[in-house]
PDB file of N, CA and C in Angstrom:
ATOM      1  N   MET T 209     173.873 -67.855 -54.326  1.00  0.00           N
ATOM      2  CA  MET T 209     175.212 -67.528 -54.788  1.00  0.00           C
ATOM      3  C   MET T 209     176.079 -67.178 -53.584  1.00  0.00           C
ATOM      4  N   GLU T 210     177.244 -67.768 -53.529  1.00  0.00           N
ATOM      5  CA  GLU T 210     178.138 -67.501 -52.411  1.00  0.00           C
ATOM      6  C   GLU T 210     178.863 -66.179 -52.623  1.00  0.00           C
ATOM      7  N   LYS T 211     179.044 -65.452 -51.546  1.00  0.00           N
ATOM      8  CA  LYS T 211     179.722 -64.161 -51.619  1.00  0.00           C
ATOM      9  C   LYS T 211     181.200 -64.389 -51.318  1.00  0.00           C
ATOM     10  N   ARG T 212     182.028 -64.053 -52.289  1.00  0.00           N
ATOM     11  CA  ARG T 212     183.467 -64.234 -52.135  1.00  0.00           C
ATOM     12  C   ARG T 212     184.140 -62.888 -51.966  1.00  0.00           C
ATOM     13  N   GLN T 213     185.293 -62.920 -51.326  1.00  0.00           N
ATOM     14  CA  GLN T 213     186.068 -61.696 -51.137  1.00  0.00           C
ATOM     15  C   GLN T 213     187.477 -61.910 -51.662  1.00  0.00           C
ATOM     16  N   VAL T 214     188.069 -60.825 -52.087  1.00  0.00           N
ATOM     17  CA  VAL T 214     189.452 -60.839 -52.544  1.00  0.00           C
ATOM     18  C   VAL T 214     190.342 -60.926 -51.309  1.00  0.00           C
ATOM     19  N   ASP T 215     191.384 -61.761 -51.381  1.00  0.00           N
ATOM     20  CA  ASP T 215     192.308 -61.928 -50.260  1.00  0.00           C
ATOM     21  C   ASP T 215     192.979 -60.613 -49.885  1.00  0.00           C
ATOM     22  N   ASN T 216     193.307 -60.476 -48.611  1.00  0.00           N
ATOM     23  CA  ASN T 216     193.955 -59.259 -48.113  1.00  0.00           C
ATOM     24  C   ASN T 216     195.290 -58.982 -48.799  1.00  0.00           C
ATOM     25  N   GLU T 217     196.049 -60.035 -49.085  1.00  0.00           N
ATOM     26  CA  GLU T 217     197.328 -59.848 -49.768  1.00  0.00           C
ATOM     27  C   GLU T 217     197.123 -59.261 -51.158  1.00  0.00           C
ATOM     28  N   MET T 218     196.080 -59.717 -51.830  1.00  0.00           N
ATOM     29  CA  MET T 218     195.779 -59.216 -53.171  1.00  0.00           C
ATOM     30  C   MET T 218     195.325 -57.755 -53.090  1.00  0.00           C
ATOM     31  N   ILE T 219     194.538 -57.428 -52.106  1.00  0.00           N
ATOM     32  CA  ILE T 219     194.084 -56.045 -51.932  1.00  0.00           C
ATOM     33  C   ILE T 219     195.281 -55.122 -51.717  1.00  0.00           C
ATOM     34  N   THR T 220     196.227 -55.555 -50.898  1.00  0.00           N
ATOM     35  CA  THR T 220     197.429 -54.762 -50.644  1.00  0.00           C
ATOM     36  C   THR T 220     198.230 -54.565 -51.923  1.00  0.00           C
ATOM     37  N   LEU T 221     198.410 -55.627 -52.682  1.00  0.00           N
ATOM     38  CA  LEU T 221     199.147 -55.529 -53.940  1.00  0.00           C
ATOM     39  C   LEU T 221     198.446 -54.591 -54.920  1.00  0.00           C
ATOM     40  N   LEU T 222     197.130 -54.707 -55.026  1.00  0.00           N
ATOM     41  CA  LEU T 222     196.375 -53.842 -55.936  1.00  0.00           C
ATOM     42  C   LEU T 222     196.508 -52.381 -55.539  1.00  0.00           C
ATOM     43  N   ARG T 223     196.406 -52.100 -54.256  1.00  0.00           N
ATOM     44  CA  ARG T 223     196.575 -50.711 -53.777  1.00  0.00           C
ATOM     45  C   ARG T 223     197.944 -50.164 -54.140  1.00  0.00           C
ATOM     46  N   GLN T 224     198.965 -50.969 -53.924  1.00  0.00           N
ATOM     47  CA  GLN T 224     200.322 -50.524 -54.235  1.00  0.00           C
ATOM     48  C   GLN T 224     200.471 -50.232 -55.726  1.00  0.00           C
ATOM     49  N   LEU T 225     199.964 -51.119 -56.566  1.00  0.00           N
ATOM     50  CA  LEU T 225     200.071 -50.914 -58.012  1.00  0.00           C
ATOM     51  C   LEU T 225     199.294 -49.676 -58.457  1.00  0.00           C
ATOM     52  N   VAL T 226     198.094 -49.517 -57.937  1.00  0.00           N
ATOM     53  CA  VAL T 226     197.279 -48.365 -58.336  1.00  0.00           C
ATOM     54  C   VAL T 226     197.931 -47.069 -57.879  1.00  0.00           C
ATOM     55  N   MET T 227     198.464 -47.033 -56.681  1.00  0.00           N
ATOM     56  CA  MET T 227     199.097 -45.821 -56.184  1.00  0.00           C
ATOM     57  C   MET T 227     200.391 -45.502 -56.927  1.00  0.00           C
ATOM     58  N   GLN T 228     200.985 -46.498 -57.565  1.00  0.00           N
ATOM     59  CA  GLN T 228     202.162 -46.276 -58.398  1.00  0.00           C
ATOM     60  C   GLN T 228     201.773 -45.996 -59.841  1.00  0.00           C
ATOM     61  N   ASP T 229     200.478 -45.757 -60.064  1.00  0.00           N
ATOM     62  CA  ASP T 229     199.936 -45.459 -61.385  1.00  0.00           C
ATOM     63  C   ASP T 229     200.111 -46.629 -62.353  1.00  0.00           C
ATOM     64  N   GLN T 230     200.019 -47.831 -61.831  1.00  0.00           N
ATOM     65  CA  GLN T 230     200.132 -49.054 -62.625  1.00  0.00           C
ATOM     66  C   GLN T 230     198.782 -49.765 -62.660  1.00  0.00           C
ATOM     67  N   ILE T 231     197.736 -49.042 -63.038  1.00  0.00           N
ATOM     68  CA  ILE T 231     196.392 -49.597 -62.979  1.00  0.00           C
ATOM     69  C   ILE T 231     196.192 -50.721 -63.992  1.00  0.00           C
ATOM     70  N   LYS T 232     196.847 -50.628 -65.137  1.00  0.00           N
ATOM     71  CA  LYS T 232     196.713 -51.705 -66.120  1.00  0.00           C
ATOM     72  C   LYS T 232     197.304 -53.002 -65.570  1.00  0.00           C
ATOM     73  N   MET T 233     198.471 -52.917 -64.956  1.00  0.00           N
ATOM     74  CA  MET T 233     199.093 -54.097 -64.361  1.00  0.00           C
ATOM     75  C   MET T 233     198.222 -54.640 -63.227  1.00  0.00           C
ATOM     76  N   ALA T 234     197.645 -53.748 -62.433  1.00  0.00           N
ATOM     77  CA  ALA T 234     196.761 -54.170 -61.349  1.00  0.00           C
ATOM     78  C   ALA T 234     195.555 -54.918 -61.919  1.00  0.00           C
ATOM     79  N   GLY T 235     195.021 -54.432 -63.023  1.00  0.00           N
ATOM     80  CA  GLY T 235     193.892 -55.100 -63.662  1.00  0.00           C
ATOM     81  C   GLY T 235     194.254 -56.480 -64.176  1.00  0.00           C
ATOM     82  N   LEU T 236     195.427 -56.608 -64.767  1.00  0.00           N
ATOM     83  CA  LEU T 236     195.879 -57.921 -65.261  1.00  0.00           C
ATOM     84  C   LEU T 236     196.080 -58.903 -64.112  1.00  0.00           C
ATOM     85  N   VAL T 237     196.662 -58.415 -63.037  1.00  0.00           N
ATOM     86  CA  VAL T 237     196.876 -59.266 -61.857  1.00  0.00           C
ATOM     87  C   VAL T 237     195.531 -59.716 -61.282  1.00  0.00           C
ATOM     88  N   LEU T 238     194.603 -58.774 -61.163  1.00  0.00           N
ATOM     89  CA  LEU T 238     193.300 -59.108 -60.587  1.00  0.00           C
ATOM     90  C   LEU T 238     192.523 -60.067 -61.485  1.00  0.00           C
ATOM     91  N   ARG T 239     192.594 -59.861 -62.797  1.00  0.00           N
ATOM     92  CA  ARG T 239     191.908 -60.775 -63.722  1.00  0.00           C
ATOM     93  C   ARG T 239     192.479 -62.186 -63.600  1.00  0.00           C
ATOM     94  N   THR T 240     193.788 -62.287 -63.533  1.00  0.00           N
ATOM     95  CA  THR T 240     194.427 -63.593 -63.374  1.00  0.00           C
ATOM     96  C   THR T 240     194.014 -64.244 -62.052  1.00  0.00           C
ATOM     97  N   TYR T 241     193.918 -63.439 -61.011  1.00  0.00           N
ATOM     98  CA  TYR T 241     193.467 -63.938 -59.715  1.00  0.00           C
ATOM     99  C   TYR T 241     192.055 -64.525 -59.817  1.00  0.00           C
ATOM    100  N   PHE T 242     191.157 -63.789 -60.449  1.00  0.00           N
ATOM    101  CA  PHE T 242     189.780 -64.278 -60.590  1.00  0.00           C
ATOM    102  C   PHE T 242     189.730 -65.584 -61.382  1.00  0.00           C
ATOM    103  N   VAL T 243     190.501 -65.663 -62.440  1.00  0.00           N
ATOM    104  CA  VAL T 243     190.487 -66.870 -63.276  1.00  0.00           C
ATOM    105  C   VAL T 243     191.066 -68.065 -62.517  1.00  0.00           C
ATOM    106  N   ARG T 244     192.170 -67.853 -61.849  1.00  0.00           N
ATOM    107  CA  ARG T 244     192.848 -68.975 -61.172  1.00  0.00           C
ATOM    108  C   ARG T 244     192.233 -69.346 -59.835  1.00  0.00           C
ATOM    109  N   GLU T 245     191.900 -68.359 -59.032  1.00  0.00           N
ATOM    110  CA  GLU T 245     191.410 -68.638 -57.682  1.00  0.00           C
ATOM    111  C   GLU T 245     189.909 -68.853 -57.632  1.00  0.00           C
ATOM    112  N   TRP T 246     189.167 -68.060 -58.387  1.00  0.00           N
ATOM    113  CA  TRP T 246     187.714 -68.166 -58.355  1.00  0.00           C
ATOM    114  C   TRP T 246     187.194 -69.089 -59.442  1.00  0.00           C
ATOM    115  N   LYS T 247     188.078 -69.513 -60.342  1.00  0.00           N
ATOM    116  CA  LYS T 247     187.721 -70.447 -61.418  1.00  0.00           C
ATOM    117  C   LYS T 247     186.579 -69.928 -62.290  1.00  0.00           C
ATOM    118  N   VAL T 248     186.725 -68.672 -62.751  1.00  0.00           N
ATOM    119  CA  VAL T 248     185.714 -68.097 -63.643  1.00  0.00           C
ATOM    120  C   VAL T 248     186.336 -67.910 -65.025  1.00  0.00           C
ATOM    121  N   GLU T 249     185.495 -67.762 -66.026  1.00  0.00           N
ATOM    122  CA  GLU T 249     185.952 -67.554 -67.397  1.00  0.00           C
ATOM    123  C   GLU T 249     186.544 -66.155 -67.548  1.00  0.00           C
ATOM    124  N   GLN T 250     187.366 -65.977 -68.587  1.00  0.00           N
ATOM    125  CA  GLN T 250     188.022 -64.690 -68.848  1.00  0.00           C
ATOM    126  C   GLN T 250     187.019 -63.547 -68.957  1.00  0.00           C
ATOM    127  N   GLU T 251     185.942 -63.768 -69.675  1.00  0.00           N
ATOM    128  CA  GLU T 251     184.948 -62.707 -69.894  1.00  0.00           C
ATOM    129  C   GLU T 251     184.328 -62.243 -68.582  1.00  0.00           C
ATOM    130  N   LEU T 252     183.971 -63.187 -67.739  1.00  0.00           N
ATOM    131  CA  LEU T 252     183.402 -62.842 -66.436  1.00  0.00           C
ATOM    132  C   LEU T 252     184.457 -62.182 -65.544  1.00  0.00           C
ATOM    133  N   ALA T 253     185.680 -62.665 -65.616  1.00  0.00           N
ATOM    134  CA  ALA T 253     186.768 -62.066 -64.839  1.00  0.00           C
ATOM    135  C   ALA T 253     186.971 -60.611 -65.250  1.00  0.00           C
ATOM    136  N   ASN T 254     186.888 -60.325 -66.544  1.00  0.00           N
ATOM    137  CA  ASN T 254     187.018 -58.942 -67.027  1.00  0.00           C
ATOM    138  C   ASN T 254     185.930 -58.051 -66.439  1.00  0.00           C
ATOM    139  N   LYS T 255     184.715 -58.561 -66.367  1.00  0.00           N
ATOM    140  CA  LYS T 255     183.611 -57.793 -65.777  1.00  0.00           C
ATOM    141  C   LYS T 255     183.855 -57.544 -64.296  1.00  0.00           C
ATOM    142  N   TYR T 256     184.329 -58.566 -63.595  1.00  0.00           N
ATOM    143  CA  TYR T 256     184.626 -58.414 -62.170  1.00  0.00           C
ATOM    144  C   TYR T 256     185.708 -57.362 -61.943  1.00  0.00           C
ATOM    145  N   VAL T 257     186.720 -57.355 -62.803  1.00  0.00           N
ATOM    146  CA  VAL T 257     187.799 -56.367 -62.675  1.00  0.00           C
ATOM    147  C   VAL T 257     187.240 -54.965 -62.836  1.00  0.00           C
ATOM    148  N   ARG T 258     186.404 -54.773 -63.847  1.00  0.00           N
ATOM    149  CA  ARG T 258     185.816 -53.449 -64.088  1.00  0.00           C
ATOM    150  C   ARG T 258     184.977 -53.011 -62.885  1.00  0.00           C
ATOM    151  N   ILE T 259     184.173 -53.911 -62.362  1.00  0.00           N
ATOM    152  CA  ILE T 259     183.341 -53.609 -61.196  1.00  0.00           C
ATOM    153  C   ILE T 259     184.217 -53.275 -59.984  1.00  0.00           C
ATOM    154  N   TYR T 260     185.268 -54.055 -59.773  1.00  0.00           N
ATOM    155  CA  TYR T 260     186.159 -53.841 -58.626  1.00  0.00           C
ATOM    156  C   TYR T 260     186.788 -52.457 -58.678  1.00  0.00           C
ATOM    157  N   PHE T 261     187.344 -52.095 -59.841  1.00  0.00           N
ATOM    158  CA  PHE T 261     188.005 -50.800 -59.951  1.00  0.00           C
ATOM    159  C   PHE T 261     187.008 -49.648 -59.911  1.00  0.00           C
ATOM    160  N   THR T 262     185.818 -49.863 -60.427  1.00  0.00           N
ATOM    161  CA  THR T 262     184.785 -48.831 -60.351  1.00  0.00           C
ATOM    162  C   THR T 262     184.392 -48.579 -58.898  1.00  0.00           C
ATOM    163  N   ARG T 263     184.339 -49.627 -58.121  1.00  0.00           N
ATOM    164  CA  ARG T 263     183.930 -49.507 -56.721  1.00  0.00           C
ATOM    165  C   ARG T 263     185.039 -48.969 -55.821  1.00  0.00           C
ATOM    166  N   TYR T 264     186.263 -49.476 -55.972  1.00  0.00           N
ATOM    167  CA  TYR T 264     187.314 -49.162 -55.017  1.00  0.00           C
ATOM    168  C   TYR T 264     188.329 -48.109 -55.475  1.00  0.00           C
ATOM    169  N   PHE T 265     188.464 -47.917 -56.779  1.00  0.00           N
ATOM    170  CA  PHE T 265     189.427 -46.942 -57.301  1.00  0.00           C
ATOM    171  C   PHE T 265     188.795 -46.103 -58.414  1.00  0.00           C
ATOM    172  N   PRO T 266     187.667 -45.445 -58.148  1.00  0.00           N
ATOM    173  CA  PRO T 266     186.974 -44.734 -59.235  1.00  0.00           C
ATOM    174  C   PRO T 266     187.781 -43.574 -59.828  1.00  0.00           C
ATOM    175  N   LYS T 267     188.466 -42.823 -58.999  1.00  0.00           N
ATOM    176  CA  LYS T 267     189.245 -41.681 -59.516  1.00  0.00           C
ATOM    177  C   LYS T 267     190.394 -42.155 -60.391  1.00  0.00           C
ATOM    178  N   GLN T 268     191.106 -43.168 -59.937  1.00  0.00           N
ATOM    179  CA  GLN T 268     192.230 -43.683 -60.698  1.00  0.00           C
ATOM    180  C   GLN T 268     191.770 -44.319 -62.000  1.00  0.00           C
ATOM    181  N   LEU T 269     190.642 -45.025 -61.958  1.00  0.00           N
ATOM    182  CA  LEU T 269     190.096 -45.635 -63.169  1.00  0.00           C
ATOM    183  C   LEU T 269     189.684 -44.569 -64.166  1.00  0.00           C
ATOM    184  N   ASP T 270     189.033 -43.532 -63.682  1.00  0.00           N
ATOM    185  CA  ASP T 270     188.608 -42.443 -64.561  1.00  0.00           C
ATOM    186  C   ASP T 270     189.813 -41.773 -65.226  1.00  0.00           C
ATOM    187  N   ARG T 271     190.839 -41.520 -64.431  1.00  0.00           N
ATOM    188  CA  ARG T 271     192.059 -40.897 -64.963  1.00  0.00           C
ATOM    189  C   ARG T 271     192.709 -41.805 -66.013  1.00  0.00           C
ATOM    190  N   TYR T 272     192.763 -43.099 -65.752  1.00  0.00           N
ATOM    191  CA  TYR T 272     193.338 -44.059 -66.691  1.00  0.00           C
ATOM    192  C   TYR T 272     192.540 -44.093 -67.994  1.00  0.00           C
ATOM    193  N   LEU T 273     191.218 -44.135 -67.892  1.00  0.00           N
ATOM    194  CA  LEU T 273     190.371 -44.185 -69.088  1.00  0.00           C
ATOM    195  C   LEU T 273     190.487 -42.906 -69.915  1.00  0.00           C
ATOM    196  N   LYS T 274     190.604 -41.768 -69.247  1.00  0.00           N
ATOM    197  CA  LYS T 274     190.791 -40.505 -69.977  1.00  0.00           C
ATOM    198  C   LYS T 274     192.110 -40.514 -70.742  1.00  0.00           C
ATOM    199  N   ARG T 275     193.165 -41.011 -70.115  1.00  0.00           N
ATOM    200  CA  ARG T 275     194.458 -41.119 -70.808  1.00  0.00           C
ATOM    201  C   ARG T 275     194.359 -42.049 -72.005  1.00  0.00           C
ATOM    202  N   GLN T 276     193.628 -43.148 -71.847  1.00  0.00           N
ATOM    203  CA  GLN T 276     193.478 -44.106 -72.951  1.00  0.00           C
ATOM    204  C   GLN T 276     192.709 -43.473 -74.115  1.00  0.00           C
ATOM    205  N   ASN T 277     191.703 -42.674 -73.808  1.00  0.00           N
ATOM    206  CA  ASN T 277     190.916 -42.014 -74.864  1.00  0.00           C
ATOM    207  C   ASN T 277     191.750 -40.997 -75.613  1.00  0.00           C
ATOM    208  N   ARG T 278     192.645 -40.297 -74.919  1.00  0.00           N
ATOM    209  CA  ARG T 278     193.510 -39.315 -75.593  1.00  0.00           C
ATOM    210  C   ARG T 278     194.495 -39.998 -76.538  1.00  0.00           C
ATOM    211  N   VAL T 279     194.968 -41.161 -76.149  1.00  0.00           N
ATOM    212  CA  VAL T 279     195.960 -41.893 -76.961  1.00  0.00           C
ATOM    213  C   VAL T 279     195.303 -42.458 -78.220  1.00  0.00           C
ATOM    214  N   SER T 280     194.090 -42.932 -78.099  1.00  0.00           N
ATOM    215  CA  SER T 280     193.435 -43.577 -79.259  1.00  0.00           C
ATOM    216  C   SER T 280     192.692 -42.607 -80.131  1.00  0.00           C
TER     217      SER T 280
END
Protein backbone atom coordinates (compact mmCIF):
# COMPACT_ATOMS: atom_id res chain seq x y z
CA MET A 1 0.00 0.00 0.00
CA GLU A 2 1.38 3.38 -0.96
CA LYS A 3 1.67 5.99 1.76
CA ARG A 4 0.04 9.25 0.74
CA GLN A 5 0.21 12.62 2.40
CA VAL A 6 -2.15 15.55 2.45
CA ASP A 7 -0.85 18.53 0.45
CA ASN A 8 0.71 21.40 2.38
CA GLU A 9 -1.90 23.84 1.07
CA MET A 10 -4.67 21.62 2.39
CA ILE A 11 -2.96 21.31 5.77
CA THR A 12 -2.74 25.10 6.00
CA LEU A 13 -6.40 25.50 5.10
CA LEU A 14 -7.46 22.86 7.63
CA ARG A 15 -5.45 24.54 10.40
CA GLN A 16 -7.02 27.89 9.62
CA LEU A 17 -10.54 26.46 9.65
CA VAL A 18 -9.99 24.52 12.87
CA MET A 19 -8.48 27.52 14.64
CA GLN A 20 -11.53 29.56 13.58
CA ASP A 21 -13.69 26.88 15.22
CA GLN A 22 -14.95 25.70 11.83
CA ILE A 23 -14.15 22.02 12.33
CA LYS A 24 -17.25 20.81 10.50
CA MET A 25 -16.31 22.83 7.42
CA ALA A 26 -12.73 21.55 7.70
CA GLY A 27 -14.07 17.99 7.77
CA LEU A 28 -16.21 18.56 4.68
CA VAL A 29 -13.27 20.08 2.82
CA LEU A 30 -10.98 17.22 3.81
CA ARG A 31 -13.55 14.57 2.85
CA THR A 32 -13.99 16.19 -0.55
CA TYR A 33 -10.22 16.28 -0.95
CA PHE A 34 -9.94 12.56 -0.22
CA VAL A 35 -12.72 11.70 -2.66
CA ARG A 36 -11.44 13.88 -5.50
CA GLU A 37 -7.68 13.67 -5.10
CA TRP A 38 -7.20 10.23 -3.61
CA LYS A 39 -10.13 8.71 -5.53
CA VAL A 40 -11.63 6.88 -2.54
CA GLU A 41 -15.27 6.16 -1.75
CA GLN A 42 -17.27 8.44 0.58
CA GLU A 43 -17.33 5.87 3.39
CA LEU A 44 -13.56 5.42 3.36
CA ALA A 45 -13.06 9.19 3.07
CA ASN A 46 -15.21 9.65 6.20
CA LYS A 47 -12.98 7.22 8.10
CA TYR A 48 -9.85 9.02 6.91
CA VAL A 49 -11.29 12.35 8.08
CA ARG A 50 -12.02 10.94 11.53
CA ILE A 51 -8.51 9.47 11.78
CA TYR A 52 -6.92 12.73 10.58
CA PHE A 53 -8.73 14.88 13.13
CA THR A 54 -8.12 12.37 15.91
CA ARG A 55 -4.41 12.45 15.16
CA TYR A 56 -3.81 16.14 14.45
CA PHE A 57 -6.62 18.03 16.22
CA PRO A 58 -7.71 15.84 19.16
CA LYS A 59 -8.65 18.69 21.52
CA GLN A 60 -10.69 20.52 18.91
CA LEU A 61 -12.41 17.31 17.82
CA ASP A 62 -13.27 16.43 21.40
CA ARG A 63 -14.69 19.91 22.01
CA TYR A 64 -16.74 19.69 18.79
CA LEU A 65 -18.13 16.25 19.67
CA LYS A 66 -19.08 17.40 23.17
CA ARG A 67 -20.99 20.34 21.68
CA GLN A 68 -22.75 17.99 19.26
CA ASN A 69 -23.78 15.68 22.12
CA ARG A 70 -25.25 18.59 24.09
CA VAL A 71 -27.31 19.72 21.08
CA SER A 72 -28.74 16.27 20.34
